[in-house]
Amino acid sequence: MKKDQSLVIKPLLDGNYPVISHGEGIYLYDKDGKAYIDAASGAVTASIGHGNAEIIEAMNEQAKKVSFVYRSQFTSDAVEELARELNEWAGGDEDYYTFFVNSGSEATETAMKIAIQHFQERGLPQKNIIISRWTSYHGITIGALSMSGHKKRRERFHSLLADYPVVAPPACYRCPFGETYPACHLKCAEDLITAIEKNGAEHIAAFIAEPIIGAAGAAIVPPPGYYERIMEICREHDILFIADEVMTGIARCGTPLGINHWNVLPDIIALGKGLSAGYTPMAAALCTETVLEPIKNGSNFIMSGHTYSANPQSAATALAVLRYVRKHGLIERSKENGTYLKKKLKSLFNHFACIGDVRGAGMMVGIEFVRHRSSKKPYDSLLGFTQKLVKAAQNNGLLIYPAGTARTKGDGDAVIIAPPLITTEEEIDEIVHRLKQSIDEVLLEMPS
Ligand code: PMP
């Protein structure tokens, strides 16, 4: 006898999840009529808000033409135009070419494969290691997870993961070397040299980093000069730099890409999330002509791809999103609103000694919670501060994103506030008001 109950496997199998009926702008509404401010843009994804008429129109127009063609047989106007548009977003003088996929994990895994294949085709197949940072998240598939410093998501699958080297994160609030910028002389960047010397540059294909560390670090912004030094080290050792822009890309950080906060042009760029702003699964790995050239001159084929890669329906949707972001000045708005959001969140320092740090760029702001700001000592993880706060906020009609910290490889308490880029100052005031109320409620359950 079949059961009359939900058969959807949810993150918590026995979890009680509200059923969403619709979304509009920065709000989501559940079937019971409760409204939530989506101050996390889902998972830092719905960056132009919900129910956008211009995007829906573009999706309908494409659906009337053709939704699917197989990439081994055809290309389409939508996908060609999107690649051209992304070449502009990537910046620089050199052309960036795009390999389309469907999720951030596929984008970083494709980036990794392009890097490895680049060296194979240059006759250097032993250059196949990818270095990452120990506070990082690059995705859930086995290759992407091999490059990720996310302890909890890795531990069950250790035997399947590549044993890649990791380096220290550029996390000034909890400097892994106990130093302060600029007296530190960017020891975190120099740590890449240590890893290169240990493993041999002849074995290393790429270094991958989130320009601003997201899920594993709650919007950790590296200090000035960090990526310029990283790039220098990569160049000296013939190592490619992969910027994982899945969370930070497409105006999220007040710039076209997160890496634009530094004067650096990555060799390979992974995009996802804000690329289609949640309207359809869409992600991409971009690489420069220099990276692509040996492959073109060699096998002339990138050994990767998915059935839904480069489908015109997703391409038209993403193209409409990118045009919307440009047309409505959302890069600038992300910068301005983000400055306001950060200022408002910093004003909470006056109310809460448990707010240790407020950081981030544009509309991606992280808050790290501690027992007391003066000691930076975290709460006992068994107290579940972050989970309690996310729950309290949801009860108060506010959605926020739980994240890790640079403390002992990703644990500690932190959240990311990343509302849609269209959020107004009044709406930011309301977000901060609901957050304050939620922190007050959780503190009642915490030891003093
Ligand atoms: N890279 C980064 C920086 C991410 O934040 C994420 C998702 N949180 C991923 C990769 C993986 O993306 P997806 O969940 O779409 O596979």
Coordinates of C-alpha atoms and ligand atoms in Angstrom, one line a residue:
M1 CA 0.0 0.0 0.0
K2 CA 1.5 3.4 -1.1
K3 CA 1.8 6.0 1.6
D4 CA -0.2 9.3 1.5
Q5 CA 2.7 11.6 2.5
S6 CA 5.5 13.7 1.1
L7 CA 8.0 11.5 -0.8
V8 CA 10.5 14.3 -1.4
I9 CA 13.9 13.6 0.2
K10 CA 14.6 16.8 2.1
P11 CA 17.8 18.0 3.8
L12 CA 16.4 16.8 7.1
L13 CA 14.5 13.6 6.2
D14 CA 11.9 14.1 8.9
G15 CA 12.0 17.9 8.6
N16 CA 8.8 19.9 8.5
Y17 CA 9.3 22.4 5.6
P18 CA 6.8 25.1 4.8
V19 CA 5.3 24.8 1.3
I20 CA 6.0 27.9 -0.7
S21 CA 3.1 29.1 -2.9
H22 CA 4.7 32.0 -4.7
G23 CA 7.4 34.7 -4.6
E24 CA 7.4 38.3 -5.5
G25 CA 10.4 40.7 -5.3
I26 CA 12.3 40.0 -2.1
Y27 CA 9.4 38.1 -0.5
L28 CA 8.4 34.4 -0.5
Y29 CA 4.9 33.4 0.6
D30 CA 4.0 30.0 2.0
K31 CA 0.7 28.2 1.7
D32 CA -0.4 29.3 5.1
G33 CA 0.0 32.9 3.9
K34 CA 3.1 33.7 5.9
A35 CA 5.6 36.1 4.2
Y36 CA 9.3 35.7 4.4
I37 CA 11.9 38.3 3.4
D38 CA 14.4 36.3 1.4
A39 CA 17.5 38.0 2.9
A40 CA 19.7 35.0 1.7
S41 CA 18.4 35.1 -1.9
G42 CA 17.8 31.4 -1.2
A43 CA 21.4 30.2 -1.3
V44 CA 22.8 33.6 -2.5
T45 CA 21.1 32.8 -5.8
A46 CA 17.8 34.7 -6.4
S47 CA 19.8 38.0 -6.9
I48 CA 17.1 39.9 -8.8
G49 CA 14.3 38.7 -6.6
H50 CA 11.3 36.5 -7.4
G51 CA 8.7 36.6 -10.1
N52 CA 10.5 39.1 -12.3
A53 CA 8.2 39.8 -15.3
E54 CA 11.1 40.6 -17.7
I55 CA 12.7 37.2 -17.1
I56 CA 9.5 35.3 -17.3
E57 CA 8.8 37.0 -20.6
A58 CA 12.2 36.0 -22.0
M59 CA 11.7 32.4 -20.8
N60 CA 8.3 32.2 -22.5
E61 CA 9.7 33.7 -25.7
Q62 CA 12.5 31.1 -25.8
A63 CA 10.1 28.2 -24.9
K64 CA 8.0 29.2 -27.9
K65 CA 11.1 28.8 -30.2
V66 CA 13.0 25.8 -28.8
S67 CA 13.9 24.6 -25.3
F68 CA 16.4 21.9 -25.9
V69 CA 19.0 21.0 -28.5
Y70 CA 21.9 18.7 -27.9
R71 CA 25.2 20.5 -27.7
S72 CA 27.0 17.9 -29.8
Q73 CA 24.6 18.6 -32.7
F74 CA 23.7 22.3 -32.5
T75 CA 24.4 25.6 -31.1
S76 CA 21.8 28.4 -30.7
D77 CA 21.5 32.2 -30.7
A78 CA 20.8 32.2 -27.0
V79 CA 23.9 30.3 -26.1
E80 CA 26.1 32.2 -28.5
E81 CA 24.9 35.5 -27.2
L82 CA 25.3 34.5 -23.6
A83 CA 28.9 33.4 -24.2
R84 CA 29.6 36.8 -25.8
E85 CA 28.0 38.6 -22.9
L86 CA 30.0 36.6 -20.3
N87 CA 33.2 37.5 -22.2
E88 CA 32.3 41.2 -21.4
W89 CA 31.6 40.4 -17.8
A90 CA 34.9 38.6 -17.4
G91 CA 36.8 41.8 -18.4
G92 CA 40.4 42.2 -19.7
D93 CA 41.6 42.3 -23.3
E94 CA 41.9 38.6 -23.9
D95 CA 38.7 36.6 -24.9
Y96 CA 37.1 34.2 -22.4
Y97 CA 35.4 31.1 -23.9
T98 CA 32.5 29.5 -22.0
F99 CA 31.7 25.8 -21.3
F100 CA 28.1 25.6 -20.0
V101 CA 27.0 23.3 -17.2
N102 CA 24.0 23.2 -14.8
S103 CA 25.3 23.8 -11.2
G104 CA 28.1 25.4 -9.4
S105 CA 29.7 22.0 -8.5
E106 CA 29.7 21.1 -12.2
A107 CA 31.3 24.5 -13.0
T108 CA 34.2 24.1 -10.6
E109 CA 34.7 20.5 -11.6
T110 CA 34.8 21.5 -15.2
A111 CA 37.2 24.2 -14.3
M112 CA 39.4 21.6 -12.7
K113 CA 39.2 19.3 -15.7
I114 CA 40.0 22.2 -18.2
A115 CA 43.1 23.0 -16.1
I116 CA 44.3 19.4 -16.0
Q117 CA 43.6 18.9 -19.7
H118 CA 45.4 22.2 -20.6
F119 CA 48.7 20.7 -19.2
Q120 CA 48.0 17.3 -20.7
E121 CA 47.8 18.8 -24.1
R122 CA 51.0 20.7 -23.5
G123 CA 52.7 17.4 -22.8
L124 CA 52.7 17.9 -19.0
P125 CA 50.3 15.2 -17.8
Q126 CA 52.0 15.0 -14.4
K127 CA 50.7 18.6 -13.7
N128 CA 47.4 17.4 -12.3
I129 CA 47.1 18.6 -8.7
I130 CA 44.7 21.3 -7.7
I131 CA 45.6 23.4 -4.6
S132 CA 42.8 25.0 -2.6
R133 CA 42.4 26.6 0.8
W134 CA 41.4 24.8 4.0
T135 CA 38.5 27.2 4.5
S136 CA 36.6 26.8 1.2
Y137 CA 33.6 25.3 -0.5
H138 CA 33.7 24.5 -4.2
G139 CA 30.8 22.0 -4.5
I140 CA 29.3 18.7 -3.5
T141 CA 30.4 16.3 -6.4
I142 CA 33.5 14.2 -5.7
G143 CA 35.9 16.3 -7.8
A144 CA 34.6 19.6 -6.4
L145 CA 34.6 18.2 -2.9
S146 CA 38.2 17.1 -3.3
M147 CA 39.0 20.8 -3.6
S148 CA 36.8 21.9 -0.7
G149 CA 37.8 22.4 2.9
H150 CA 34.4 21.6 4.2
K151 CA 34.9 19.0 7.0
K152 CA 31.4 17.9 7.5
R153 CA 30.6 17.5 3.8
R154 CA 33.9 15.6 3.2
E155 CA 34.2 13.2 6.1
R156 CA 31.9 10.4 4.9
F157 CA 33.5 10.2 1.5
H158 CA 37.1 10.5 2.4
S159 CA 38.1 7.3 0.5
L160 CA 36.7 8.7 -2.7
L161 CA 38.3 12.2 -2.5
A162 CA 41.6 13.2 -4.1
D163 CA 44.2 14.1 -1.4
Y164 CA 44.9 17.6 -2.6
P165 CA 47.0 20.1 -0.7
V166 CA 45.4 23.0 1.1
V167 CA 46.8 26.4 2.1
A168 CA 45.8 28.9 4.8
P169 CA 42.8 31.2 4.2
P170 CA 43.3 35.0 4.0
A171 CA 41.2 35.4 7.1
C172 CA 42.3 38.5 8.9
Y173 CA 39.7 38.2 11.7
R174 CA 41.2 34.9 12.7
C175 CA 44.6 35.1 11.1
P176 CA 46.0 31.5 10.8
F177 CA 49.4 32.9 11.6
G178 CA 48.3 35.2 14.5
E179 CA 49.4 38.2 12.6
T180 CA 47.9 41.6 11.6
Y181 CA 47.7 43.1 8.1
P182 CA 49.9 44.7 6.7
A183 CA 52.7 43.7 9.1
C184 CA 52.0 40.1 8.1
H185 CA 53.4 40.6 4.6
L186 CA 50.6 38.4 3.3
K187 CA 51.8 35.2 4.9
C188 CA 48.6 33.6 3.7
A189 CA 49.5 34.2 0.1
E190 CA 53.1 33.1 0.7
D191 CA 51.6 29.8 2.1
L192 CA 50.9 28.9 -1.5
I193 CA 54.7 28.9 -2.1
T194 CA 55.1 26.5 0.8
A195 CA 52.5 24.1 -0.7
I196 CA 54.1 24.4 -4.2
E197 CA 57.6 23.6 -2.8
K198 CA 56.3 20.6 -0.9
N199 CA 54.4 19.1 -3.9
G200 CA 56.6 20.4 -6.7
A201 CA 55.3 22.9 -9.3
E202 CA 55.7 20.2 -11.9
H203 CA 52.8 18.4 -10.3
I204 CA 50.4 21.3 -9.8
A205 CA 47.9 22.4 -12.4
A206 CA 45.9 25.1 -10.6
F207 CA 45.1 27.0 -7.5
I208 CA 41.3 27.5 -6.9
A209 CA 39.8 30.1 -4.6
E210 CA 36.5 31.9 -3.9
P211 CA 37.5 35.6 -4.3
I212 CA 35.5 36.3 -1.2
I213 CA 35.0 33.1 0.9
G214 CA 31.3 32.2 1.1
A215 CA 29.7 29.1 2.7
A216 CA 32.8 28.0 4.5
G217 CA 33.8 31.4 5.8
A218 CA 30.9 33.8 5.8
A219 CA 32.1 36.5 3.4
I220 CA 35.8 36.6 4.3
V221 CA 37.4 39.4 2.2
P222 CA 41.1 38.9 1.7
P223 CA 43.3 41.9 2.3
P224 CA 44.5 44.3 -0.4
G225 CA 47.3 42.8 -2.6
Y226 CA 46.4 39.2 -1.7
Y227 CA 45.3 38.0 -5.2
E228 CA 47.9 40.1 -7.0
R229 CA 50.5 38.2 -5.0
I230 CA 48.7 34.8 -5.6
M231 CA 48.7 35.6 -9.3
E232 CA 52.4 36.4 -9.3
I233 CA 53.1 33.1 -7.6
C234 CA 50.9 31.2 -10.0
R235 CA 52.6 32.8 -13.0
E236 CA 56.1 32.1 -11.6
H237 CA 55.3 28.4 -11.3
D238 CA 53.2 27.9 -14.4
I239 CA 50.0 27.3 -12.4
L240 CA 46.6 28.4 -13.5
F241 CA 44.4 30.5 -11.2
I242 CA 40.8 29.4 -11.0
A243 CA 38.4 32.0 -9.5
D244 CA 35.3 30.2 -8.1
E245 CA 32.8 33.0 -8.6
V246 CA 29.8 30.8 -8.1
M247 CA 28.7 32.8 -5.1
T248 CA 30.5 36.1 -5.6
G249 CA 30.0 36.6 -9.4
I250 CA 27.4 38.6 -11.3
A251 CA 27.2 41.8 -9.3
R252 CA 26.8 40.1 -5.9
C253 CA 29.8 41.8 -4.4
G254 CA 29.2 45.3 -5.9
T255 CA 31.4 44.6 -8.9
P256 CA 30.8 42.5 -12.0
L257 CA 32.8 39.6 -10.5
G258 CA 34.1 39.3 -6.9
I259 CA 37.7 39.2 -8.2
N260 CA 37.3 42.7 -9.5
H261 CA 38.0 44.0 -6.0
W262 CA 41.7 43.1 -6.9
N263 CA 43.6 43.8 -10.0
V264 CA 43.7 40.3 -11.3
L265 CA 42.4 38.4 -14.4
P266 CA 41.8 34.7 -13.6
D267 CA 42.7 32.0 -16.1
I268 CA 39.5 30.1 -15.4
I269 CA 36.3 31.4 -13.9
A270 CA 33.4 29.3 -12.4
L271 CA 29.9 30.8 -12.4
G272 CA 26.6 29.6 -11.1
K273 CA 23.9 30.9 -8.7
G274 CA 23.4 34.5 -9.7
L275 CA 24.1 33.7 -13.4
S276 CA 20.5 32.7 -13.8
A277 CA 19.4 34.1 -10.5
G278 CA 17.4 31.0 -9.6
Y279 CA 15.1 31.1 -12.7
T280 CA 16.6 28.0 -14.1
P281 CA 19.7 25.7 -13.4
M282 CA 22.6 27.3 -15.2
A283 CA 26.3 27.5 -14.6
A284 CA 29.5 27.9 -16.5
A285 CA 33.3 27.5 -16.6
L286 CA 35.1 30.3 -18.6
C287 CA 38.7 30.1 -19.6
T288 CA 41.0 32.4 -21.5
E289 CA 42.1 31.8 -25.1
T290 CA 45.6 31.1 -23.7
V291 CA 44.2 28.2 -21.6
L292 CA 42.1 26.9 -24.5
E293 CA 44.7 27.1 -27.2
P294 CA 46.7 23.9 -26.5
I295 CA 43.5 22.0 -26.2
K296 CA 42.3 23.4 -29.5
N297 CA 45.6 22.6 -31.2
G298 CA 45.6 19.1 -29.5
S299 CA 42.6 16.9 -29.1
N300 CA 40.3 19.8 -30.0
F301 CA 37.8 18.5 -27.5
I302 CA 37.1 19.2 -23.8
M303 CA 36.5 15.9 -22.1
S304 CA 33.4 16.9 -20.1
G305 CA 29.8 17.8 -20.7
H306 CA 26.3 17.1 -19.6
T307 CA 23.1 16.4 -21.5
Y308 CA 21.7 19.8 -20.4
S309 CA 24.9 21.7 -21.1
A310 CA 24.3 24.8 -23.2
N311 CA 20.6 24.2 -23.6
P312 CA 18.9 27.3 -25.2
Q313 CA 16.2 27.5 -22.6
S314 CA 18.6 28.1 -19.7
A315 CA 20.9 30.3 -21.9
A316 CA 18.0 32.6 -22.8
T317 CA 17.1 32.9 -19.2
A318 CA 20.6 33.7 -18.0
L319 CA 21.0 36.2 -20.8
A320 CA 17.8 37.9 -19.7
V321 CA 19.2 38.0 -16.1
L322 CA 22.5 39.5 -17.2
R323 CA 20.8 42.2 -19.3
Y324 CA 18.4 42.9 -16.4
V325 CA 21.3 43.4 -14.0
R326 CA 23.0 45.8 -16.5
K327 CA 19.8 47.7 -17.5
H328 CA 18.8 48.3 -13.9
G329 CA 22.3 49.3 -12.7
L330 CA 22.4 46.5 -10.2
I331 CA 26.2 46.3 -10.0
E332 CA 26.2 49.9 -8.6
R333 CA 23.1 49.2 -6.4
S334 CA 24.8 46.2 -5.0
K335 CA 27.7 48.3 -4.0
E336 CA 25.6 51.2 -2.5
N337 CA 23.0 49.0 -0.8
G338 CA 25.8 46.7 0.4
T339 CA 27.6 49.6 2.1
Y340 CA 24.3 50.6 3.8
L341 CA 23.6 47.0 4.8
K342 CA 27.1 46.6 6.3
K343 CA 26.7 49.9 8.2
K344 CA 23.4 48.9 9.6
L345 CA 24.7 45.5 10.7
K346 CA 27.8 47.1 12.3
S347 CA 25.4 49.3 14.3
L348 CA 24.4 46.0 16.0
F349 CA 27.8 46.0 17.6
N350 CA 26.3 48.4 20.1
H351 CA 23.6 46.0 21.1
F352 CA 25.4 42.6 21.0
A353 CA 28.7 41.6 22.4
C354 CA 28.2 38.3 20.6
I355 CA 28.7 39.9 17.2
G356 CA 32.4 39.4 16.7
D357 CA 32.8 40.5 13.1
V358 CA 30.8 42.0 10.3
R359 CA 32.5 41.7 6.9
G360 CA 31.9 41.3 3.2
A361 CA 31.5 43.2 0.0
G362 CA 28.4 44.5 -1.8
M363 CA 25.3 42.6 -1.0
M364 CA 27.2 39.6 0.5
V365 CA 27.7 40.4 4.2
G366 CA 28.8 37.9 6.8
I367 CA 28.3 38.1 10.6
E368 CA 30.5 36.0 12.9
F369 CA 29.1 35.3 16.3
V370 CA 31.2 34.7 19.4
R371 CA 30.6 34.4 23.2
H372 CA 32.2 37.8 23.6
R373 CA 33.7 40.2 21.1
S374 CA 36.7 40.9 23.3
S375 CA 37.8 37.2 23.5
K376 CA 36.6 36.1 20.1
K377 CA 35.9 32.8 21.8
P378 CA 33.2 30.9 20.0
Y379 CA 30.1 29.3 21.5
D380 CA 30.3 25.5 22.2
S381 CA 29.2 24.0 18.9
L382 CA 26.7 21.8 20.8
L383 CA 24.7 24.9 21.6
G384 CA 23.9 25.2 17.9
F385 CA 23.8 29.0 17.9
T386 CA 23.7 29.3 14.1
Q387 CA 21.0 26.7 13.6
K388 CA 18.9 28.4 16.4
L389 CA 19.4 31.8 14.8
V390 CA 18.4 30.7 11.3
K391 CA 15.3 29.0 12.8
A392 CA 14.3 32.0 14.9
A393 CA 14.8 34.3 11.9
Q394 CA 12.6 32.1 9.8
N395 CA 9.9 32.2 12.5
N396 CA 10.2 36.0 12.3
G397 CA 9.8 36.0 8.6
L398 CA 13.4 36.4 7.7
L399 CA 15.6 34.0 5.7
I400 CA 19.4 34.1 6.3
Y401 CA 22.2 31.8 5.2
P402 CA 24.1 29.6 7.7
A403 CA 27.9 29.6 7.1
G404 CA 31.2 28.4 8.6
T405 CA 34.1 30.4 9.9
A406 CA 37.9 30.3 9.5
R407 CA 38.1 28.7 13.0
T408 CA 39.4 25.2 12.9
K409 CA 38.5 24.6 9.3
G410 CA 35.0 25.8 9.0
D411 CA 33.2 25.4 12.3
G412 CA 32.1 28.3 14.6
D413 CA 29.0 30.4 14.2
A414 CA 28.3 32.7 11.3
V415 CA 25.6 33.7 8.8
I416 CA 25.5 35.5 5.5
I417 CA 23.0 38.2 4.8
A418 CA 22.7 38.4 1.0
P419 CA 19.4 39.9 -0.1
P420 CA 18.4 40.3 -3.7
L421 CA 20.3 43.2 -5.3
I422 CA 17.0 45.1 -5.8
T423 CA 16.4 45.4 -2.0
T424 CA 15.7 49.0 -0.9
E425 CA 17.1 50.8 2.1
E426 CA 13.7 50.6 3.9
E427 CA 13.7 46.8 3.3
I428 CA 17.3 46.6 4.6
D429 CA 16.1 48.4 7.8
E430 CA 13.4 45.8 8.1
I431 CA 15.9 42.9 7.6
V432 CA 18.1 44.3 10.3
H433 CA 15.2 44.9 12.7
R434 CA 14.0 41.2 12.3
L435 CA 17.6 40.0 12.7
K436 CA 18.0 41.9 15.9
Q437 CA 14.8 40.5 17.3
S438 CA 16.0 37.0 16.3
I439 CA 19.4 37.4 18.0
D440 CA 17.7 38.7 21.1
E441 CA 15.5 35.5 21.2
V442 CA 18.5 33.1 20.7
L443 CA 20.6 34.9 23.4
L444 CA 17.9 33.9 25.9
E445 CA 18.9 30.3 25.3
M446 CA 22.7 30.9 25.4
P447 CA 24.9 30.8 28.6
S448 CA 25.9 34.3 29.7
Ligands
PMP1 N1 31.2 27.1 -5.3 C1 30.8 28.0 -4.4 C2 31.7 29.1 -4.1 C3 29.6 27.8 -3.8 O1 29.2 28.7 -2.9 C4 28.8 26.8 -4.2 C5 27.4 26.5 -3.6 N2 27.2 27.0 -2.3 C6 29.2 25.8 -5.1 C7 30.5 26.1 -5.7 C8 28.4 24.7 -5.6 O2 27.3 25.1 -6.3 P1 26.0 24.2 -6.5 O3 25.4 24.0 -5.1 O4 25.2 24.9 -7.5 O5 26.5 22.9 -7.0

